[in-house]
Coordinates of C-alpha atoms and ligand atoms in Angstrom, one line a residue:
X168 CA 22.0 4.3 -7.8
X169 CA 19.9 6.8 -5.7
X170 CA 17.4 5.8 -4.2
X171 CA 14.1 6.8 -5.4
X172 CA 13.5 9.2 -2.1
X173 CA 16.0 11.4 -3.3
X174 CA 15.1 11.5 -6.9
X175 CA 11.3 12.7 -6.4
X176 CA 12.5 15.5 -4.4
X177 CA 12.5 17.7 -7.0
X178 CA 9.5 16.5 -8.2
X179 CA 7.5 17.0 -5.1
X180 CA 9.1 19.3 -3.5
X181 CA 7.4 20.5 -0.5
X182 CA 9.4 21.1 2.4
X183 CA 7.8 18.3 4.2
X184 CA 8.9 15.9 1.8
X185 CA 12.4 16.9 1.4
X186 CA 12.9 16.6 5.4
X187 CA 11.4 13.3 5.4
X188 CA 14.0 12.3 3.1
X189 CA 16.8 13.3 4.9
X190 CA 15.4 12.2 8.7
X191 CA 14.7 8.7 7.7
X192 CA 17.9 6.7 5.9
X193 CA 17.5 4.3 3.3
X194 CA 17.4 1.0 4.1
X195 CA 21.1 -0.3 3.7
X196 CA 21.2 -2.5 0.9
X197 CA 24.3 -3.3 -1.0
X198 CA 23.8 -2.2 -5.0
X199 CA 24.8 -4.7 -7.6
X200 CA 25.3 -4.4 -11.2
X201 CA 22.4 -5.1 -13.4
X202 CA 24.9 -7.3 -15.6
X203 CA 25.6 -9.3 -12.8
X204 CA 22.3 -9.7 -10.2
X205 CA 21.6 -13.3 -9.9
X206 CA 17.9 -13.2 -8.9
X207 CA 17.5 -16.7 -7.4
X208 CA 19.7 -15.6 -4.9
X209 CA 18.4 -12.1 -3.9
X210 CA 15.2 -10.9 -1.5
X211 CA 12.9 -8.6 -2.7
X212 CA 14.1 -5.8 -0.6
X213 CA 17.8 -6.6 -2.2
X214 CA 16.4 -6.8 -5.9
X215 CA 13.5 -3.7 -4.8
X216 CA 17.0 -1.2 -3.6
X217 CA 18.8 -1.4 -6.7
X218 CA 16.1 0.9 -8.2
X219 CA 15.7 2.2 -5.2
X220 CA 12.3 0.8 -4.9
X221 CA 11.1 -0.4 -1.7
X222 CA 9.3 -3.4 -1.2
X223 CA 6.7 -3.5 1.6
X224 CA 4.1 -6.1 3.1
X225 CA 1.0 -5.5 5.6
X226 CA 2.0 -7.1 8.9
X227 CA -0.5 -9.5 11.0
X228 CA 1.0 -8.7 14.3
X229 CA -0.5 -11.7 15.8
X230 CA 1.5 -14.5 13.6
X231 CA 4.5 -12.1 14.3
X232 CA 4.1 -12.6 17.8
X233 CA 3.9 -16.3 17.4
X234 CA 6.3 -18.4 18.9
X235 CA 5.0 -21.2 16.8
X236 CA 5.2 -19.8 13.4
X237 CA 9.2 -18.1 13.6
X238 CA 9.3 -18.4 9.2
X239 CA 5.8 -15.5 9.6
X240 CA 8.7 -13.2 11.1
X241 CA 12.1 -14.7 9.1
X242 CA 10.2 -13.5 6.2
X243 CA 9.0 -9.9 7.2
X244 CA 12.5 -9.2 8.1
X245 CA 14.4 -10.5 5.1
X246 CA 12.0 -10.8 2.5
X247 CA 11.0 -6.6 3.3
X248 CA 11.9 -2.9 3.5
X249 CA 8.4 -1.7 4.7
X250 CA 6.4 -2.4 6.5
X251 CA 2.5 -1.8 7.3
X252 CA 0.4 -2.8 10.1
X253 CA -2.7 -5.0 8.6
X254 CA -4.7 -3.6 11.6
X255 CA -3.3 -2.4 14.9
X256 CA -2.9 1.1 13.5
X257 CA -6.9 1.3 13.4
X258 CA -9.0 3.7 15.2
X259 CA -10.8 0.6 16.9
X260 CA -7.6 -0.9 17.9
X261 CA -5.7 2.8 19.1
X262 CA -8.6 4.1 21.2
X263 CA -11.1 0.6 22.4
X264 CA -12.3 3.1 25.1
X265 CA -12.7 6.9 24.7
X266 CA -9.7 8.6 25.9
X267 CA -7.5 5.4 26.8
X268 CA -4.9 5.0 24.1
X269 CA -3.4 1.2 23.4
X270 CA -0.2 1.9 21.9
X271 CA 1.3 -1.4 21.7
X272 CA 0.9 -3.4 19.2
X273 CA 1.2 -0.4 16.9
X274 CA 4.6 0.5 18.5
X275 CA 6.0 -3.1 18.6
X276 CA 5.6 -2.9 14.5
X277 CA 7.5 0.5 14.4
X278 CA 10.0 -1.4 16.9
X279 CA 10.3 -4.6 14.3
X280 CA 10.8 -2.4 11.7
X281 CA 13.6 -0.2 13.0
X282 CA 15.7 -3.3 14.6
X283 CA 14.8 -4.6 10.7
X284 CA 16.3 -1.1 8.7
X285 CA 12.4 -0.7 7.6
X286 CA 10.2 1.9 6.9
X287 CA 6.6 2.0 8.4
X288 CA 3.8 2.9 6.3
X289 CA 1.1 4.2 8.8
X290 CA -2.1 2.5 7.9
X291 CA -5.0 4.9 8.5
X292 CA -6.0 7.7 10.1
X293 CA -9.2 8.6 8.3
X294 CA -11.3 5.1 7.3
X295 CA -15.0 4.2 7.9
X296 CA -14.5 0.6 8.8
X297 CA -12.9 -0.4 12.2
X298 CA -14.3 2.2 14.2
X299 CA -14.4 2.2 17.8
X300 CA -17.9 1.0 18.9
X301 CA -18.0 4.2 21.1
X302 CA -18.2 6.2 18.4
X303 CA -20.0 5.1 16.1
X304 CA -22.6 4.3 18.8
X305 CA -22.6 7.4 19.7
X306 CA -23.3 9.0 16.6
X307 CA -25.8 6.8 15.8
X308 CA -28.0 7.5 19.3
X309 CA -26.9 11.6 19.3
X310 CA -24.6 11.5 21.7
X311 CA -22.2 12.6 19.6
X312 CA -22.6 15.4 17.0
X313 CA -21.6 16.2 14.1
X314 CA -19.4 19.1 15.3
X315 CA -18.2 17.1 18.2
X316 CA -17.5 13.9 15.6
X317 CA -15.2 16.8 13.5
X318 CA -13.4 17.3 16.7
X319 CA -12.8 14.0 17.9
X320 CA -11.6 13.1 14.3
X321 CA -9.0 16.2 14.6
X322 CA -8.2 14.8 18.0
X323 CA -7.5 11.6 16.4
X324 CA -5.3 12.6 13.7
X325 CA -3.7 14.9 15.8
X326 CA -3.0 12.3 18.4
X327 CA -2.3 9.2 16.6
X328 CA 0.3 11.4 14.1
X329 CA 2.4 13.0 17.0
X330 CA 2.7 9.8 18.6
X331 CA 4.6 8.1 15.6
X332 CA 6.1 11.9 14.9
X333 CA 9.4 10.6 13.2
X334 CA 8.9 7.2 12.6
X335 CA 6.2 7.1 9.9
X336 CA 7.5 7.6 6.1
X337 CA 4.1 7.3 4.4
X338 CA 0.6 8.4 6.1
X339 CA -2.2 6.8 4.5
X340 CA -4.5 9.8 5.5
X341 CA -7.9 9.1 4.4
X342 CA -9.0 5.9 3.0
X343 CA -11.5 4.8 0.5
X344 CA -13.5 8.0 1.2
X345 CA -14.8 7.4 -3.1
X346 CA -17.7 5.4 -4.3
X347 CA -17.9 2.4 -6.7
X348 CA -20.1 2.4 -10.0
X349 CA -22.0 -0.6 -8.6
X350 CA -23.0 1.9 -5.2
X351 CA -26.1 4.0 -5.1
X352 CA -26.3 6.5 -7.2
X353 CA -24.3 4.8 -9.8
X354 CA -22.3 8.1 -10.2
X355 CA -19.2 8.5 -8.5
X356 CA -19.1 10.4 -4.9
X357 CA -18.2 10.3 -1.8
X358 CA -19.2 8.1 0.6
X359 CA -19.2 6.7 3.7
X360 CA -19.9 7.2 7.8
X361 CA -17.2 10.3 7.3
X362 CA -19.0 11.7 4.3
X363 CA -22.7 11.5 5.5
X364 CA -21.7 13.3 9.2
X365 CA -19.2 15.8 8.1
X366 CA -19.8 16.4 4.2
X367 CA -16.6 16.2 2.0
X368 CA -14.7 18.7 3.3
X369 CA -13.6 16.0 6.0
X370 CA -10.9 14.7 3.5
X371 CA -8.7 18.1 3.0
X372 CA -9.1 18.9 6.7
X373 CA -7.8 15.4 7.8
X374 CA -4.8 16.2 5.7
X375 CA -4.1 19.9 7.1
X376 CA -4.4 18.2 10.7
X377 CA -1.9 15.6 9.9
X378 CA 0.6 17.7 8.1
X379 CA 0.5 20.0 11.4
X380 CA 1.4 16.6 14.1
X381 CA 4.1 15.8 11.4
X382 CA 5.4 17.9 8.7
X383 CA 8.0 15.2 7.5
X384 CA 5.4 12.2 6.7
X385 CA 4.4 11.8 3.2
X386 CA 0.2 11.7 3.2
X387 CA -1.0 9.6 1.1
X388 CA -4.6 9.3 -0.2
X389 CA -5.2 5.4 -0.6
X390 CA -7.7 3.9 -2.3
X391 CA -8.7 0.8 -4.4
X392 CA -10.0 0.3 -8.0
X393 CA -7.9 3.5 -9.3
X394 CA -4.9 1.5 -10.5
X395 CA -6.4 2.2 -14.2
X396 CA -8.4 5.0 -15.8
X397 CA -11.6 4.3 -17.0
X398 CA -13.7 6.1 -19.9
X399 CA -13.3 9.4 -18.2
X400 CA -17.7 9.3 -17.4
X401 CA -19.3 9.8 -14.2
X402 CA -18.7 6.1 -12.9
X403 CA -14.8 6.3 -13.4
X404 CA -13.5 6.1 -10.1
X405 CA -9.8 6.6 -11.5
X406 CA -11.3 9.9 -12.8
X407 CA -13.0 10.8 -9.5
X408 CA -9.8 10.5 -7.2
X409 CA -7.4 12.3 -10.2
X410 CA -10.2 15.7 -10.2
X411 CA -10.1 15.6 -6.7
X412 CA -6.2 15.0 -5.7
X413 CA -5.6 17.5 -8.5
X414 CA -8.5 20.5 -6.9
X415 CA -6.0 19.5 -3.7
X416 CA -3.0 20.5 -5.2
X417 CA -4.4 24.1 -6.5
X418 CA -6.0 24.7 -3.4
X419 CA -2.8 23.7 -1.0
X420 CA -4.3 20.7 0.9
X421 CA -1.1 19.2 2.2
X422 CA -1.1 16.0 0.1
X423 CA 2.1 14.3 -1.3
X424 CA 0.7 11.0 -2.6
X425 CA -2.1 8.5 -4.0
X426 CA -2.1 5.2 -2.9
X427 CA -3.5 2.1 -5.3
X428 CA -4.8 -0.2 -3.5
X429 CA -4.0 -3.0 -5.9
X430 CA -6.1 -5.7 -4.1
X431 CA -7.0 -7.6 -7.7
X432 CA -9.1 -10.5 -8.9
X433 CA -8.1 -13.3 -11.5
X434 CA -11.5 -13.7 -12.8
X435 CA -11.1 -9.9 -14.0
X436 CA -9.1 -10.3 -16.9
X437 CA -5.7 -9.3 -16.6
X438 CA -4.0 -5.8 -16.1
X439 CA -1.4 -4.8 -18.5
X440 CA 1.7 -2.3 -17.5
X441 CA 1.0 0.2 -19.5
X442 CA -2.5 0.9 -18.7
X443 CA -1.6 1.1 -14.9
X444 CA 2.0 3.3 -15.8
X445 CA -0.6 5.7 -17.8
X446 CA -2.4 6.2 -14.7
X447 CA 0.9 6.5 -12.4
X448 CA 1.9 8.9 -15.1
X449 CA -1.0 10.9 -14.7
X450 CA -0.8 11.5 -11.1
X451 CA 2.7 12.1 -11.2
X452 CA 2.4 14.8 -13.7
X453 CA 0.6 16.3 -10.8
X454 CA 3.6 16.6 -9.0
X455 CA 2.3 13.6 -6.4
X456 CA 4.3 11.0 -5.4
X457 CA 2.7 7.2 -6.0
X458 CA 2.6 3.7 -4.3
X459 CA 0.9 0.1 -4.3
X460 CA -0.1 -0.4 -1.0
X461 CA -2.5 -3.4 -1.1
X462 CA -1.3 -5.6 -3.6
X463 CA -2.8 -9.2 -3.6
X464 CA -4.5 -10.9 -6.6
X465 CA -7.1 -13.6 -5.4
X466 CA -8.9 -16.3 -7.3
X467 CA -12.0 -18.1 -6.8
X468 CA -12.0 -21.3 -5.3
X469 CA -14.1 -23.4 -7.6
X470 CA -14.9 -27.2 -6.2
X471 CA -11.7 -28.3 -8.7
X472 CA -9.2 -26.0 -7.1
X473 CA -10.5 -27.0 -3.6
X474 CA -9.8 -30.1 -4.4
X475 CA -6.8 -29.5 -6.1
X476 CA -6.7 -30.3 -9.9
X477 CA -3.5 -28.5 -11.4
X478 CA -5.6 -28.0 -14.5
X479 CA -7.9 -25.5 -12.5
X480 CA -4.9 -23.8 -10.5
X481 CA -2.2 -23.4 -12.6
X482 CA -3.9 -20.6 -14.8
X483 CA -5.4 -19.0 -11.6
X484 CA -1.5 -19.0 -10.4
X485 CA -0.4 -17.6 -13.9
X486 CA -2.9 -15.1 -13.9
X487 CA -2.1 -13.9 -10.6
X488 CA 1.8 -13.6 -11.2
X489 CA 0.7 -11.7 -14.3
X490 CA -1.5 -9.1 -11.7
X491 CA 1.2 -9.0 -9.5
X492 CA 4.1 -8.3 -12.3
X493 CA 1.7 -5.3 -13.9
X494 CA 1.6 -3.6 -10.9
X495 CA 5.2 -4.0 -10.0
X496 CA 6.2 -2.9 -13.9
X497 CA 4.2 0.0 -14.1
X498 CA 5.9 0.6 -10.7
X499 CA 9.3 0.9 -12.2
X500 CA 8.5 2.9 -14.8
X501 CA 7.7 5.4 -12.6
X502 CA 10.5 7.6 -10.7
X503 CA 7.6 8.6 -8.3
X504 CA 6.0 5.0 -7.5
X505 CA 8.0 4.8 -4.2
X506 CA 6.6 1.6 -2.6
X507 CA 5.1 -1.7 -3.7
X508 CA 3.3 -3.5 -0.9
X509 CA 1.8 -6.6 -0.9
X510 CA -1.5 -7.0 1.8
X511 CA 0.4 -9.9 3.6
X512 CA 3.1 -11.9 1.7
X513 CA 1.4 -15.4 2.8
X514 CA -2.5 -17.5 2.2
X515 CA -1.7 -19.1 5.5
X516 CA -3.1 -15.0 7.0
X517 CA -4.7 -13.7 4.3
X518 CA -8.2 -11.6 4.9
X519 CA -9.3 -13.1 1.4
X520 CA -11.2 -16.4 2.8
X521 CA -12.8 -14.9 5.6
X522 CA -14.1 -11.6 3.6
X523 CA -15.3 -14.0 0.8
X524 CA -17.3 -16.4 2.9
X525 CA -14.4 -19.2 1.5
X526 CA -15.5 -18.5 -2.1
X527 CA -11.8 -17.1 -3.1
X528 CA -8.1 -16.9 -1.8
X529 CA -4.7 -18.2 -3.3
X530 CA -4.4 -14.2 -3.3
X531 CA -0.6 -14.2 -2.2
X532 CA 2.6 -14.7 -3.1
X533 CA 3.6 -17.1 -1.1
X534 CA 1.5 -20.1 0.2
X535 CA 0.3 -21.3 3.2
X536 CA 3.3 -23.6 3.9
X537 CA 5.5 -20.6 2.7
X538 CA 6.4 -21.9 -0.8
X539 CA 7.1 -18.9 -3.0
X540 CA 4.6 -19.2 -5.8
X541 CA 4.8 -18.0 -9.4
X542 CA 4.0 -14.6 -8.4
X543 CA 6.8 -14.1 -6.2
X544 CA 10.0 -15.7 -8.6
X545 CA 7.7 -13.2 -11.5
X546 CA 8.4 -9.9 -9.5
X547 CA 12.0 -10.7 -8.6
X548 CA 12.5 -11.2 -12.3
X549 CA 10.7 -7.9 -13.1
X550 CA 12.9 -6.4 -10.4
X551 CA 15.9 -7.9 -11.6
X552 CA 15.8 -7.8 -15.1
X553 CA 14.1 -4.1 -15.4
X554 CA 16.4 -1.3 -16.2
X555 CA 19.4 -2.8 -17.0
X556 CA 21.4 -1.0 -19.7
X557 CA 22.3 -2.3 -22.6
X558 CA 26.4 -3.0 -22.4
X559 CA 28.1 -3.2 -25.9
X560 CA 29.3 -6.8 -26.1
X561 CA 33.2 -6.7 -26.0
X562 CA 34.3 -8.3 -30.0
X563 CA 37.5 -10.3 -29.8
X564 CA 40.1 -8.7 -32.5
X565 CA 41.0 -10.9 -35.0
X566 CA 44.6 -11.4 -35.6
X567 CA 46.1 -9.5 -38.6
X568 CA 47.9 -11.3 -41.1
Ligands
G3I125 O1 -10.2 -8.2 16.4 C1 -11.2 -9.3 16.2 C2 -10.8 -10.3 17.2 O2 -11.0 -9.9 18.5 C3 -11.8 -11.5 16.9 O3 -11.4 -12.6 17.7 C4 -11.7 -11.9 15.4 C5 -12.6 -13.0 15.0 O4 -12.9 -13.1 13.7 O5 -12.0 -10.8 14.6 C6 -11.1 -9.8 14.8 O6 -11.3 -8.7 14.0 C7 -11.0 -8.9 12.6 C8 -9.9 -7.9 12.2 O7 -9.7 -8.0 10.8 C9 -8.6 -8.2 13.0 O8 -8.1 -9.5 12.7 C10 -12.2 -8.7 11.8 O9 -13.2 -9.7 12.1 C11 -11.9 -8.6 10.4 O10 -13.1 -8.2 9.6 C12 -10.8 -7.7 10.1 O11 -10.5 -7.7 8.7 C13 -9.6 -6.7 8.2 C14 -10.4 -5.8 7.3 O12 -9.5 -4.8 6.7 C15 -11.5 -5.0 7.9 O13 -12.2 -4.3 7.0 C16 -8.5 -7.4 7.5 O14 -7.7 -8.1 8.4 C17 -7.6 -6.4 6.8 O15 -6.7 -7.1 6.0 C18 -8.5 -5.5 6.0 O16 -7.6 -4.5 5.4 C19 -8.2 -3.5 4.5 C20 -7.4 -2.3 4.6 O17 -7.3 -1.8 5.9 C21 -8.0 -1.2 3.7 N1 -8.2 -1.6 2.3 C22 -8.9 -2.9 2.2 C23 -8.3 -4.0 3.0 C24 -9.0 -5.3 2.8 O18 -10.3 -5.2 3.3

């Protein structure tokens, strides 16, 4: 089966996308007949390649690291055929000091991943959180202005994308640069450090800079909340990020993709496939490319689950496998949906407790001793089981007589 790379080239078909196809390989993964996949004894990556999906996490590069903790790494290699770096391909983390670059954490990743056969999703260029404090410092006493912050932003991109020139499949470009209907005004807009200093224009320059360090990365713009469209009014964020990726296309802002965040909650009801493949669709149709690229589904931990009544947990665990099996359907039933990446693969790392103040987590699909939970044995049964065709049962001749 081809893989889906080589299928949404026709679809997307800018020359940048095309190249990036045929520079970076497939992973290598052996294709099985649908009639004959045993999924109990496949990876995701394994069961992900026979659509020609690939299946991706967000590396902590500190339990990778670790000695102490070899299953972290087993599991990133085996388990994966992207990878993303969780945080060490942030601003804060690339330039600490004005003008002194720390490439290495970032580069051990892209290392990992190549000795691995995995594609690096480059997690982001353009984001308001995890700035360097020399920045934003500046900025803040006038130091820095605004013309000089629109410089050192194309700097950035320009720097940070012709370092990783070549090795980076998927650029997520500009992040979360779109309100929420619970922010001030409750209309939709941009937002943000980016947004307030440079106005909005910011987000079709950053992708002009990048496509100009690297014309074979895919761009992404990545965002959360937009894995469904809403009722099409001025608070529907979905709505917000389709008018604007759309305006992108007709004016020629370099943009191949939209990312969905994904990062879900079980005490929000459940997704159902076909609301999220509607919205896939809908991008698509714009001749973009899709992915999940923050997929975890977290659930609050009431006294009961803390103290570890199976009454309380199960649902939460059946509700998140659900989440998780949404995304990763809707994902399949899209040509164009090219990655499905969960935001860490374990609870043992997850940002979930500390971001919550303790108040949710189990957001993973695997636990914190590394038992694959519900969630994980769901999705290797949506990846197994999806597509297969239906083979006419052979019917034994009777004898004549
Ligand atoms: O680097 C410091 C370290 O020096 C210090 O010892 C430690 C003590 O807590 O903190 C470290 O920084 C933390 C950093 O992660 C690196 O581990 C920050 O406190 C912590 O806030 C930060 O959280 C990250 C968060 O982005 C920041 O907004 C999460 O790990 C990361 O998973 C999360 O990822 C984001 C995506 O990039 C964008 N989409 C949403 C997603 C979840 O928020």
């Amino acid at each position: 089966m081809k893989p889906k790379q080589l299928i949404a080239i026709g679809a997307i078909a800018t020359a940048a996308t095309i190249t990036a196809t045929l520079v970076l390989s497939p992973a290598a993964e052996s294709h099985k007949s649908v009639a004959t996949v045993d999924p109990a004894s496949q990876t995701l990556r394994q069961l992900g390649a026979r659509h020609g999906l690939y299946l991706g996490t967000a590396v902590d590069m500190a339990a990778l690291a670790d000695a102490d903790d070899p299953q972290y790494r087993d599991i990133v290699a085996s388990e994966f055929s992207t990878v993303t770096a969780e945080n060490v391909m942030k601003w804060e983390t690339l330039e600490p000091t004005r003008g002194t670059y720390n490439w290495g954490p970032a580069d051990e990743l892209v290392d990992f991943a190549r000795a691995n056969r995995q594609r690096v999703r480059g997690h982001v260029l353009v984001w308001q959180n995890q700035l360097p404090g020399w920045l934003t410092e500046g900025v803040a006493d006038g130091t820095i202005t605004n013309d000089e912050l629109r410089d050192l932003l194309k700097k950035h991109i320009t720097d940070v994308v012709s370092h990783f020139k070549g090795k980076i499949w998927q650029w997520d470009v500009v992040n979360e640069a779109v309100s929420d209907p619970w922010d001030t005004p409750s209309t939709i807009h941009y937002k943000g450090f980016w947004a307030e200093h440079l106005g909005s224009e910011y987000v079709a320059d950053a992708f002009r800079w990048a496509r100009d360090a690297d014309r074979n990365a895919l761009l992404f713009y990545n965002d959360y909340n937009i894995e469904a469209f809403g009722d099409g009014s001025a608070t529907d964020k979905t709505a917000f990020v389709y008018e604007m990726v759309k305006q992108f296309r007709a004016d020629g802002v370099p943009i191949d993709g939209v990312g969905s965040q994904g990062h879900l909650g079980t005490q929000y009801g459940n997704y159902d496939a076909l609301q999220v493949s509607a919205a896939l669709k809908r991008f698509t149709d714009l001749k973009l490319a899709t992915a999940f690229t923050e997929v975890d589904v977290r659930s609050e931990l009431t006294d009961a689950v803390v103290d570890g009544s199976s009454s309380e947990i199960n649902p939460r665990l059946q509700a998140s496998a659900a989440n998780y099996s949404a995304l990763l359907q809707a994902c399949l039933s899209n040509r164009h949906c090219l990655s499905f990446t969960v935001w860490g693969f374990t609870d043992k790392y997850s940002w979930i407790p500390n971001w919550s103040d303790g108040q949710e987590g189990l957001a993973n699909i695997y636990d914190e001793d590394y038992q694959p939970k519900r969630a994980y044995n769901t999705m290797r049964a949506d990846l197994a089981f999806s597509g297969a065709p239906y083979v006419q049962p052979r019917i034994p001749q009777r004898p004549r007589r």
